[in-house]
XYZ file of C-alpha atoms in Angstrom:
737
model
C -34.043 -59.467 -1.046
C -34.645 -55.704 -0.889
C -34.895 -54.114 2.547
C -37.613 -51.475 2.759
C -38.386 -48.782 5.278
C -41.850 -47.529 4.509
C -42.014 -47.293 0.751
C -38.373 -46.313 0.097
C -35.468 -48.584 -0.667
C -32.212 -47.898 1.169
C -29.541 -46.510 -1.159
C -31.666 -46.417 -4.251
C -32.986 -42.850 -4.340
C -31.871 -40.351 -7.014
C -29.412 -37.600 -6.114
C -30.539 -34.090 -6.924
C -28.865 -32.590 -9.986
C -26.742 -34.444 -12.506
C -24.762 -37.538 -11.724
C -21.495 -35.851 -12.688
C -19.167 -35.141 -9.768
C -16.718 -32.247 -9.871
C -15.809 -29.864 -7.086
C -16.774 -26.230 -7.645
C -14.080 -23.580 -7.479
C -14.091 -20.172 -5.813
C -11.793 -17.159 -6.209
C -11.766 -14.288 -3.748
C -12.096 -10.890 -5.422
C -12.048 -8.872 -2.186
C -10.526 -7.837 0.111
C -7.379 -6.483 -1.472
C -4.033 -6.310 0.284
C -5.244 -3.580 2.669
C -8.504 -2.901 4.497
C -9.304 0.550 5.861
C -12.271 -0.421 8.064
C -12.766 -2.296 11.326
C -14.567 -5.096 9.482
C -13.806 -6.870 6.226
C -16.036 -7.626 3.247
C -15.378 -10.838 1.337
C -16.540 -11.178 -2.265
C -15.853 -14.062 -4.577
C -16.634 -15.703 -7.888
C -18.158 -19.179 -8.029
C -17.418 -21.544 -10.920
C -18.755 -25.008 -11.658
C -18.277 -27.394 -14.575
C -21.422 -29.447 -13.856
C -24.050 -26.668 -13.758
C -24.812 -26.904 -10.046
C -25.449 -23.642 -8.248
C -23.843 -22.647 -4.963
C -26.074 -23.633 -2.032
C -23.863 -22.781 0.958
C -20.612 -21.040 1.788
C -18.208 -20.665 4.712
C -15.993 -17.715 5.651
C -13.126 -17.937 8.098
C -10.604 -15.406 9.406
C -7.227 -16.683 10.602
C -4.053 -15.255 12.040
C -1.618 -14.262 9.302
C 0.145 -17.643 9.397
C -3.164 -19.482 9.115
C -2.456 -21.303 12.349
C -5.303 -19.978 14.503
C -8.945 -19.492 13.529
C -10.257 -16.161 14.818
C -13.687 -16.277 13.168
C -15.738 -19.042 11.569
C -19.107 -18.321 10.001
C -19.950 -21.996 9.911
C -22.054 -23.267 7.008
C -24.156 -20.396 5.700
C -27.059 -21.111 3.363
C -27.267 -19.044 0.183
C -26.036 -18.467 -3.346
C -24.701 -14.970 -2.641
C -21.078 -14.128 -3.378
C -20.549 -11.478 -0.691
C -20.228 -11.708 3.074
C -19.445 -9.343 5.959
C -17.974 -11.401 8.819
C -18.937 -9.986 12.210
C -15.363 -9.861 13.481
C -13.707 -6.587 14.495
C -10.188 -6.212 13.151
C -7.160 -4.586 14.743
C -5.366 -1.766 12.973
C -1.850 -2.535 11.665
C -2.522 -6.290 11.976
C -2.385 -8.827 9.137
C -5.011 -11.549 8.756
C -5.755 -14.438 6.422
C -9.283 -14.744 5.036
C -10.555 -18.067 3.707
C -13.647 -18.837 1.629
C -15.160 -22.122 0.461
C -18.486 -22.918 -1.219
C -20.801 -25.957 -1.454
C -22.930 -27.051 -4.422
C -25.101 -29.606 -2.618
C -22.621 -32.395 -3.290
C -19.085 -31.120 -2.856
C -17.217 -28.354 -1.069
C -14.703 -26.353 -3.056
C -11.123 -26.021 -1.931
C -10.716 -23.005 0.330
C -9.347 -19.900 -1.387
C -7.311 -17.653 0.919
C -5.852 -14.173 0.837
C -3.769 -12.055 3.210
C -4.800 -8.514 4.080
C -3.496 -5.823 6.413
C -5.763 -3.471 8.359
C -4.833 0.195 8.063
C -7.461 2.237 9.844
C -7.134 6.007 9.603
C -7.436 5.952 13.390
C -8.765 3.715 16.152
C -11.424 6.342 16.822
C -13.209 4.772 13.833
C -14.273 1.843 16.015
C -17.871 2.056 17.312
C -18.745 2.112 20.999
C -20.207 -1.042 22.561
C -23.572 0.215 23.795
C -24.038 -2.455 26.449
C -20.823 -1.813 28.406
C -22.073 -1.415 31.978
C -25.186 -3.483 31.239
C -23.660 -6.752 29.971
C -19.936 -6.155 29.472
C -17.509 -4.553 31.901
C -15.221 -2.938 29.309
C -14.966 -2.393 25.562
C -11.868 -2.536 23.324
C -12.033 -1.538 19.657
C -15.796 -2.014 19.504
C -15.871 -5.424 21.237
C -17.183 -6.065 24.743
C -15.129 -8.008 27.314
C -15.453 -9.285 30.865
C -12.709 -8.894 33.458
C -11.312 -11.768 35.465
C -12.849 -11.444 38.908
C -10.058 -12.198 41.364
C -10.342 -9.620 44.156
C -6.963 -9.378 45.844
C -5.596 -12.033 43.510
C -2.544 -11.978 41.293
C -4.382 -10.562 38.296
C -6.544 -7.540 38.966
C -7.634 -4.280 37.376
C -5.108 -1.602 38.326
C -4.430 2.053 37.404
C -1.082 3.747 37.983
C 0.368 7.203 37.435
C 4.105 6.937 36.819
C 6.295 10.063 37.236
C 8.814 10.408 34.425
C 11.211 12.747 36.236
C 14.021 10.810 37.848
C 14.727 11.864 41.468
C 17.719 14.199 41.630
C 19.329 17.009 43.575
C 19.675 20.553 42.275
C 22.991 21.243 40.578
C 23.705 24.989 40.475
C 21.404 27.997 40.135
C 19.505 27.057 36.934
C 15.761 26.824 37.698
C 14.356 23.367 37.090
C 11.836 24.662 34.550
C 14.683 26.036 32.429
C 17.039 23.062 32.725
C 17.871 21.522 29.372
C 16.700 18.134 30.635
C 13.163 19.508 30.542
C 13.298 19.918 26.783
C 13.415 17.535 23.868
C 14.783 18.474 20.486
C 13.248 16.679 17.533
C 14.085 17.189 13.897
C 15.992 15.908 10.922
C 18.928 16.574 8.655
C 18.136 13.629 6.365
C 14.977 12.854 4.380
C 16.587 10.388 1.987
C 14.507 7.488 3.347
C 11.612 8.774 1.262
C 7.921 9.530 1.657
C 4.999 7.629 3.144
C 5.759 7.633 6.900
C 3.081 9.533 8.816
C 4.255 8.845 12.393
C 7.826 9.185 13.602
C 7.896 7.656 17.078
C 6.889 4.082 16.354
C 8.805 0.833 16.535
C 9.221 0.591 12.771
C 9.792 4.318 12.167
C 12.823 5.582 10.242
C 14.203 9.010 11.154
C 15.214 9.593 7.520
C 11.656 9.251 6.209
C 8.896 11.853 5.928
C 5.182 11.981 5.205
C 4.533 13.896 1.968
C 6.264 16.196 -0.503
C 5.746 17.935 -3.792
C 8.347 19.662 -5.932
C 11.379 18.963 -3.697
C 14.330 16.574 -3.914
C 14.730 14.831 -0.517
C 17.353 12.280 -1.524
C 20.526 14.222 -0.728
C 21.120 14.215 3.068
C 21.441 17.768 4.337
C 20.404 19.250 0.978
C 16.635 19.620 0.654
C 16.227 21.483 -2.641
C 13.621 22.238 -5.274
C 13.150 19.859 -8.185
C 13.227 21.104 -11.756
C 10.200 22.491 -13.528
C 9.010 21.016 -16.834
C 8.073 22.276 -20.288
C 5.413 21.022 -22.670
C 7.809 20.244 -25.482
C 5.135 18.828 -27.808
C 1.440 19.733 -27.548
C -1.055 17.198 -28.862
C -4.498 15.936 -27.835
C -4.176 12.315 -28.993
C -5.276 10.006 -26.171
C -2.776 7.128 -26.530
C 0.656 8.720 -26.780
C 3.324 6.041 -27.030
C 6.874 7.378 -27.359
C 10.454 6.173 -27.963
C 13.856 7.836 -28.293
C 16.167 6.884 -31.147
C 19.543 8.605 -31.032
C 18.770 12.223 -30.177
C 15.251 12.137 -31.622
C 11.975 11.778 -29.743
C 9.145 9.994 -31.592
C 5.642 10.472 -30.170
C 2.444 8.872 -31.441
C 0.117 11.785 -32.280
C -2.669 9.964 -34.181
C -3.751 6.392 -34.914
C -1.034 5.887 -37.528
C 0.947 9.097 -37.107
C 4.282 9.739 -35.412
C 5.826 13.125 -34.670
C 9.585 13.533 -34.492
C 11.376 16.188 -32.411
C 15.169 16.466 -32.167
C 15.551 18.991 -29.319
C 13.228 20.036 -26.485
C 10.959 22.758 -27.781
C 12.423 22.452 -31.286
C 10.788 21.967 -34.656
C 8.607 18.914 -35.179
C 8.033 16.630 -38.160
C 4.807 14.629 -38.320
C 4.434 11.675 -40.709
C 1.836 9.003 -41.347
C 2.548 5.299 -41.752
C 0.091 4.829 -44.606
C -0.084 1.053 -44.396
C -0.693 1.021 -40.641
C -3.873 0.792 -38.642
C -3.912 2.054 -35.062
C -0.451 1.766 -33.531
C -0.682 -0.162 -30.262
C 2.961 -0.401 -29.175
C 6.402 1.046 -29.947
C 10.000 0.179 -29.098
C 13.582 0.747 -30.301
C 16.733 -1.343 -30.541
C 19.032 1.677 -30.805
C 19.227 1.386 -34.585
C 15.570 1.497 -35.611
C 12.253 2.512 -34.115
C 9.498 -0.114 -34.336
C 5.714 0.229 -34.269
C 2.996 -2.436 -34.446
C -0.739 -2.265 -35.144
C -1.973 -5.825 -34.528
C -1.453 -6.789 -38.162
C 2.104 -5.733 -39.041
C 5.316 -4.413 -37.517
C 6.982 -1.346 -39.058
C 10.538 -0.154 -38.552
C 12.575 2.815 -39.745
C 15.654 4.872 -38.950
C 14.118 8.289 -39.569
C 10.834 10.142 -40.008
C 9.370 8.757 -43.220
C 6.585 6.553 -44.474
C 7.565 2.921 -44.336
C 6.348 -0.470 -45.510
C 5.790 -3.368 -43.138
C 9.000 -4.946 -41.858
C 7.136 -7.967 -40.461
C 3.674 -9.354 -41.173
C 3.296 -10.816 -37.682
C 0.078 -9.782 -35.903
C 1.883 -8.248 -32.930
C -0.135 -6.117 -30.527
C 2.745 -5.587 -28.101
C 6.460 -5.324 -28.913
C 9.644 -4.676 -26.932
C 13.364 -4.962 -27.535
C 14.600 -7.402 -24.890
C 17.155 -10.208 -24.801
C 18.942 -8.721 -27.867
C 15.916 -9.311 -30.108
C 12.443 -8.011 -30.815
C 9.912 -9.764 -28.599
C 6.187 -9.649 -29.258
C 2.781 -10.743 -28.006
C -0.047 -11.640 -30.377
C -3.471 -13.228 -30.073
C -4.071 -16.871 -31.014
C -7.827 -16.257 -30.832
C -9.902 -13.187 -30.097
C -8.330 -9.811 -29.385
C -6.198 -10.304 -26.265
C -2.477 -10.988 -26.944
C -1.842 -14.308 -25.206
C 1.231 -15.694 -27.021
C 4.831 -14.654 -26.352
C 7.241 -15.000 -29.287
C 10.644 -13.732 -30.398
C 11.604 -12.531 -33.876
C 14.636 -12.761 -36.114
C 16.215 -9.666 -37.619
C 14.260 -10.423 -40.797
C 10.953 -10.051 -38.951
C 10.081 -13.753 -38.896
C 9.024 -15.641 -35.783
C 12.095 -17.189 -34.200
C 10.064 -19.339 -31.779
C 6.545 -19.183 -30.354
C 7.872 -19.569 -26.839
C 4.740 -19.665 -24.664
C 1.019 -19.650 -25.390
C -1.230 -18.803 -22.464
C -4.939 -19.574 -22.207
C -7.223 -17.704 -24.586
C -8.536 -14.621 -22.785
C -5.194 -13.979 -21.080
C -3.585 -10.610 -21.842
C 0.193 -10.162 -22.010
C 0.556 -6.545 -20.915
C 4.275 -5.692 -20.832
C 7.709 -7.050 -21.807
C 11.198 -6.109 -20.585
C 14.654 -7.618 -20.462
C 18.050 -7.530 -18.788
C 20.749 -9.597 -17.099
C 20.260 -12.425 -19.618
C 16.495 -12.776 -19.108
C 13.264 -11.531 -20.638
C 10.228 -10.964 -18.400
C 6.633 -10.413 -19.374
C 3.489 -9.776 -17.337
C 0.099 -11.316 -18.036
C -3.348 -11.374 -16.491
C -6.702 -13.058 -16.894
C -9.668 -11.527 -15.132
C -8.340 -10.197 -11.836
C -5.398 -12.595 -11.469
C -1.935 -11.785 -12.790
C 1.567 -13.214 -12.990
C 5.061 -12.494 -14.297
C 6.990 -14.957 -16.472
C 10.705 -15.180 -17.284
C 12.602 -16.619 -20.242
C 16.370 -17.111 -20.242
C 17.427 -15.322 -23.410
C 19.155 -17.351 -26.101
C 18.005 -20.734 -24.785
C 15.335 -23.143 -25.960
C 13.815 -23.202 -22.481
C 10.117 -22.481 -22.047
C 9.297 -19.284 -20.097
C 8.433 -20.033 -16.474
C 6.243 -18.353 -13.848
C 8.365 -16.334 -11.394
C 5.758 -14.316 -9.483
C 2.015 -14.493 -8.943
C 0.415 -11.245 -7.859
C -2.238 -11.150 -5.122
C -5.736 -11.786 -6.436
C -7.240 -8.509 -7.619
C -3.981 -6.994 -8.822
C -3.590 -6.765 -12.603
C 0.001 -6.160 -13.849
C 0.254 -3.303 -16.360
C 4.020 -2.713 -16.681
C 7.342 -4.415 -15.924
C 10.879 -3.050 -16.118
C 14.368 -4.277 -15.210
C 16.954 -1.821 -13.890
C 20.156 -2.221 -11.874
C 19.462 -5.785 -10.730
C 15.817 -5.183 -9.825
C 12.545 -6.118 -11.490
C 9.840 -3.500 -11.090
C 6.151 -4.318 -11.497
C 3.239 -1.921 -11.700
C -0.177 -3.404 -10.926
C -3.672 -1.938 -10.843
C -6.335 -2.934 -8.339
C -9.992 -1.925 -8.777
C -11.659 -0.246 -5.791
C -15.265 0.716 -5.116
C -14.535 4.165 -6.526
C -11.450 4.408 -8.705
C -8.459 2.136 -8.313
C -5.148 1.601 -6.587
C -1.798 1.369 -8.370
C 0.769 -0.827 -6.619
C 4.507 -0.536 -7.305
C 6.585 -3.667 -6.581
C 10.387 -3.956 -6.454
C 12.268 -7.232 -6.376
C 15.987 -8.051 -6.531
C 16.540 -10.759 -9.167
C 18.477 -14.002 -8.844
C 18.511 -16.526 -11.721
C 15.615 -14.687 -13.312
C 13.445 -14.915 -10.195
C 12.545 -11.684 -8.374
C 11.756 -11.369 -4.660
C 9.190 -8.552 -4.881
C 8.067 -6.280 -2.068
C 5.558 -3.447 -2.264
C 7.244 -0.033 -2.423
C 4.113 2.105 -2.405
C 0.420 2.162 -3.230
C -1.239 5.027 -5.094
C -4.930 5.273 -4.274
C -7.112 7.883 -5.920
C -10.928 8.018 -5.868
C -12.583 8.293 -9.255
C -9.401 7.565 -11.238
C -9.003 4.436 -13.333
C -5.322 3.492 -13.485
C -4.663 2.273 -16.989
C -1.295 1.801 -18.723
C 1.863 2.418 -16.759
C 5.542 2.977 -17.478
C 9.009 2.837 -15.906
C 12.334 4.412 -16.866
C 15.755 4.152 -15.241
C 17.882 7.278 -14.768
C 21.162 7.165 -12.831
C 20.315 5.808 -9.353
C 16.586 6.435 -9.802
C 13.794 4.433 -11.369
C 10.880 6.619 -12.461
C 7.294 5.380 -12.508
C 4.132 6.861 -14.008
C 1.619 8.600 -11.749
C -1.660 9.938 -13.052
C -3.036 12.970 -11.134
C 0.121 13.039 -9.002
C -0.021 16.550 -7.550
C -2.499 18.154 -5.181
C -3.719 20.133 -8.214
C -4.369 16.970 -10.243
C -1.395 17.172 -12.630
C 0.099 13.953 -13.965
C 3.783 13.204 -13.601
C 6.393 10.670 -12.583
C 7.560 9.499 -9.196
C 11.068 8.353 -8.319
C 12.493 5.472 -6.301
C 16.039 6.045 -5.064
C 17.732 2.667 -5.449
C 20.429 3.640 -2.931
C 17.935 4.099 -0.078
C 14.789 2.352 -1.310
C 12.796 5.518 -0.598
C 10.321 7.111 -2.994
C 8.957 10.592 -3.635
C 6.883 12.519 -6.126
C 9.182 13.843 -8.858
C 8.549 15.763 -12.098
C 5.054 16.844 -13.098
C 3.403 18.750 -15.931
C 3.108 22.512 -15.439
C -0.574 22.657 -16.395
C -3.750 21.661 -14.540
C -5.188 20.225 -17.771
C -2.439 17.579 -17.900
C -4.322 14.874 -16.023
C -4.259 11.897 -18.410
C -2.424 8.592 -18.215
C 1.370 8.739 -18.346
C 1.935 6.131 -21.067
C 5.676 6.532 -21.772
C 8.759 7.727 -19.836
C 12.087 8.091 -21.698
C 15.608 9.456 -21.353
C 15.976 12.129 -24.043
C 19.254 13.962 -24.535
C 20.102 13.449 -20.860
C 16.693 14.634 -19.648
C 13.656 12.784 -18.325
C 10.642 13.184 -20.629
C 7.169 11.662 -20.463
C 3.876 11.740 -22.336
C 0.454 12.577 -20.911
C -2.530 11.280 -22.859
C -4.515 14.157 -24.328
C -1.814 16.710 -23.494
C 1.459 15.872 -25.226
C 5.092 15.372 -24.274
C 6.676 16.948 -21.183
C 10.411 17.350 -20.515
C 12.643 18.523 -17.659
C 13.536 22.177 -18.386
C 16.658 22.148 -16.124
C 15.512 25.143 -14.034
C 14.058 24.861 -10.514
C 10.379 25.093 -9.727
C 9.230 28.353 -8.177
C 7.930 26.531 -5.102
C 7.830 23.129 -3.435
C 7.139 21.703 0.018
C 7.828 18.794 2.348
C 5.738 17.628 5.308
C 7.639 15.853 8.040
C 6.433 12.772 9.866
C 4.291 13.684 12.870
C 5.967 13.275 16.251
C 4.260 12.678 19.594
C 7.473 11.407 21.255
C 5.687 8.086 21.890
C 4.125 9.414 25.050
C 0.634 10.400 26.148
C 1.906 13.594 27.739
C 0.494 16.895 26.595
C 3.317 18.985 25.175
C 4.186 22.575 24.398
C 6.002 23.095 21.120
C 8.221 26.035 21.896
C 10.145 26.959 18.783
C 11.331 25.803 15.371
C 14.739 26.383 13.778
C 15.601 25.784 10.131
C 19.197 25.975 8.898
C 20.047 26.367 5.218
C 22.754 27.449 2.822
C 22.883 31.247 2.234
C 19.662 32.129 0.445
C 20.049 33.036 -3.242
C 18.465 36.174 -4.625
C 14.671 35.856 -4.642
C 14.860 32.642 -2.622
C 12.716 31.960 0.441
C 12.143 29.412 3.192
C 9.017 29.244 5.346
C 7.572 26.835 7.887
C 4.061 25.949 9.094
C 2.936 23.501 11.771
C 0.177 20.982 12.422
C -0.954 19.743 15.822
C -3.876 17.683 14.498
C -1.925 14.949 12.678
C -1.945 16.777 9.355
C -5.594 17.763 9.323
C -4.552 21.391 8.876
C -1.360 23.467 8.842
C -1.079 26.828 10.564
C 1.169 29.760 9.746
C 3.643 31.078 12.308
C 4.259 34.771 12.716
C 7.673 35.622 11.284
C 8.279 32.101 10.015
C 9.362 33.163 6.519
C 12.861 34.233 5.507
C 13.526 35.742 2.068
C 16.585 37.967 2.527
C 19.463 36.985 0.257
C 22.355 35.515 2.244
C 20.212 34.478 5.241
C 21.190 31.149 6.782
C 18.632 30.470 9.516
C 14.948 30.742 10.306
C 13.909 30.949 13.954
C 10.204 30.953 14.841
C 8.462 30.996 18.214
C 5.613 28.492 18.001
C 4.371 28.276 21.611
C 1.409 25.990 20.920
C 0.086 23.074 22.927
C -0.842 19.832 21.246
C -0.710 16.088 21.027
C 1.783 15.826 18.183
C 3.714 18.100 15.865
C 4.231 17.982 12.120
C 6.035 20.641 10.095
C 5.626 21.805 6.506
C 8.746 23.362 4.969
C 8.162 25.434 1.827
C 10.959 26.509 -0.506
C 10.664 29.339 -3.033
C 12.960 30.313 -5.913
C 13.251 32.212 -9.176
C 16.493 30.919 -10.690
C 18.421 29.145 -7.907
C 16.942 26.798 -5.311
C 17.464 27.222 -1.568
C 19.130 24.259 0.157
C 17.827 23.324 3.622
C 20.196 21.312 5.820
C 18.456 20.818 9.199
C 15.028 21.264 10.768
C 14.716 21.268 14.566
C 11.784 21.769 16.938
C 12.102 22.308 20.702
C 9.363 20.790 22.837
C 8.675 20.221 26.520
C 5.990 18.163 28.241
C 3.484 19.829 30.553
C 2.924 16.926 32.915
C 5.828 14.559 33.461
C 3.742 11.472 34.167
C 2.211 8.575 32.279
C -0.986 6.719 33.069
C -0.683 2.931 33.048
C -3.548 0.467 33.177
C -3.494 -3.272 33.826
C -6.519 -5.182 32.491
C -7.041 -8.896 33.284
C -9.535 -9.966 30.584
C -11.483 -13.181 31.065
C -10.741 -15.602 28.234
C -12.738 -18.592 29.398
C -14.861 -20.554 26.949
C -18.030 -19.520 28.768
C -18.772 -16.030 30.057
C -21.541 -14.616 32.214
C -22.389 -10.951 31.796
C -23.178 -8.284 34.366
C -26.849 -9.217 33.912
C -25.940 -12.716 35.210
C -26.908 -14.292 31.887
C -24.491 -16.307 29.759
C -23.203 -14.288 26.792
C -24.243 -16.638 24.009
C -22.272 -14.994 21.192
C -19.021 -15.323 23.162
C -19.475 -18.853 24.501
C -18.456 -22.165 23.037
C -15.520 -24.547 22.653
C -12.390 -22.686 21.551
C -13.890 -19.215 22.111
C -11.526 -18.530 25.005
C -8.402 -19.295 22.985
C -9.691 -17.249 20.035
C -10.406 -14.301 22.359
C -6.888 -14.544 23.799
C -5.323 -14.606 20.310
C -7.325 -11.541 19.321
C -6.105 -9.637 22.374
C -2.512 -10.794 21.758
C -2.681 -9.218 18.283
C -3.289 -5.812 19.902
C 0.240 -5.630 21.342
C 2.099 -2.490 20.188
C -1.063 -0.932 18.744
C -3.379 1.907 19.767
C -6.886 0.947 20.889
C -10.179 2.675 21.627
C -11.054 1.791 25.216
C -14.354 1.940 27.108
C -13.500 1.757 30.793
C -15.567 0.309 33.620
C -17.184 3.723 34.164
C -18.171 4.248 30.518
C -21.833 3.712 31.395
C -21.567 6.890 33.472
C -19.082 9.046 31.503
C -19.999 7.983 27.961
C -16.404 8.810 26.922
C -14.035 6.374 25.231
C -10.285 7.055 25.410
C -7.238 6.024 23.368
C -4.519 3.816 24.851
C -1.362 2.110 23.614
C -1.111 -1.608 24.354
C 2.435 -2.068 25.666
C 2.199 -5.813 26.100
C -0.156 -8.790 26.461
C 0.446 -11.837 28.637
C -1.873 -14.846 28.376
C -1.877 -17.036 31.494
C -3.757 -20.139 32.547
C -5.560 -19.623 35.838
C -6.447 -23.227 36.422
C -6.425 -26.680 34.864
C -8.571 -27.051 31.781
C -11.613 -29.304 31.998
C -12.536 -31.908 29.409
C -16.011 -31.338 28.010
C -17.381 -34.810 27.182
C -20.092 -33.340 24.974
C -17.566 -31.549 22.761
C -14.653 -33.951 23.251
C -12.467 -30.902 23.769
C -10.583 -29.180 26.566
C -12.247 -26.007 27.826
C -10.073 -22.940 28.324
C -9.402 -21.244 31.654
C -7.332 -18.270 30.520
C -6.736 -14.644 31.417
C -5.176 -12.144 28.988
C -3.383 -9.465 30.987
C -3.078 -6.249 28.975
C -0.673 -3.519 30.034
C -1.713 -0.219 28.454
C -0.430 3.361 28.465
C -2.671 6.365 27.935
C -2.202 7.702 24.408
C -3.243 10.761 22.496
C -5.992 10.904 19.942
């Protein structure tokens, strides 16, 4: 008997769409590893095998370990693949973002990614317009209510703390001239490398600096100029592969043409490989040079036309694991199969075939292993094969979604990976370094190169003594391409050699060691080589120092000590008190007399922080700077401290005596407390209780956050959950903008 309700039978109605059941899949395409805004944008791709469109999606933001949910969009209707969660992020904090989608039948698995917030400054946060009307205070663009406990344990409190310790006068020296009134800040060691903007932070390294160009910072106590370069071979071809065989440099100068040069600046010999199409890759085994064109592989000892050595359809070749390794395409144009060759040019073994549409982009070898990078769409990975074995190559590292690997290299026990990440305008190159154990690297990001309007294409590495060089398009402030350097002894990096011509702004496709010199090619420009003579000028900008205090300071004087200046050498110094926004000259702050050993300059400026720019000049011999010191004293020896007890209950009532709907609900109190906890040891933009009158937000440093329970939680029978009764007590110190 069939049970009916109205005219419908229970359980007998058709399900919309096809009867096939298969979960959809999603892949986050944004954000990348860093976010430079107070909110995050999530974008994703949606894939289904049963032709059902996305009907809903859900975005969540977690703490970095995924243990606490900070934001949950709930189920959002729509087929869009972009979302802007309304959650304000904290600078220098790391979050996990999760995304899942629904097709009307099934939810996809949640795809997650980690990202770190790196705001230029907390002043980027917007003001909360209704502080004073609904909220009592605002922190980083979010309104909060204080815990109202007049006379209780937790209360709003301001303090001014003197920093001068009580003491008795000792002798006739006036207090204002006592050495204890002054602080000396400076450095005699920049070997930690570039990339550190602020000095007085918990993770700061006194041997690091902010920026440089044209100087070698890696010898403690010897800041000198780097060498200039020469255009050793001029050519406008736009895909200039290069190898060195013996003492000869071979550069690709046309589709099927190579040009040989035996000495920097010497005579050149160009020759065409008649049987070749467009050369796509080159390598050398120390005996021959090799070139491939997607149909054949050619090899030769010298500059001459040559027949095909191998008829394999290699599009990428490299000498690694004591053999020629190659990548070819099993279908289509992208090389997706990794193989090794015998000395006769035959395939030894097809060792790994990846999915059609995957591109193998680079191959390297060392320490008994061969590594190769591959990507499909915006996902990439690195594989390893133990040379000489029958083992199948295995995945050793998956890059974050959005990063496409373009080059790998092994040098002195480390695997280096260069990846490219597409941005809204231009791209970001990411350099990874990972010590290797049993073929498996443990990569960490060394630096990121972000340039608007520049598409980072092919990349290259080259080892040289204790340095590993990496390609850098448009490296200098004038837009010249060059190579950077990572000092393996310190882990620091810096800009290194660059082309001496503003027109040299193409991709750096190859870096080689040539007759003891570093040489590199620039697409559309030619080959560039170290000319073994110093640049005429170079500079270094120190990290900015505010002494980790909100006190206003006077920067009294700067002293620079150096080896006796050579003829026509010079040293000069400029300063910045606006965190590098501009640098100002100092009267008399240039020394150019041969034999001089010191530079002393009276600065006498007031500011929040101080950064210095040291410029070296030379004709034939570089100056050598040993120490840089600045003398500073605070104007007011006191700090302002503020204690804020923030209400973290599940339900809040605003100043207008109406419940704040967007901040009320089960779990909202705990989420609010976790958000405030993440602000510890960061700078925040703060709207105080009088903001409605002053209209001025100020910057504070959050020293610490303590979350306390002010009473027993209450079970909510409607939600079957325990309501929160919490207060987050923030201790903050007034900071500088």
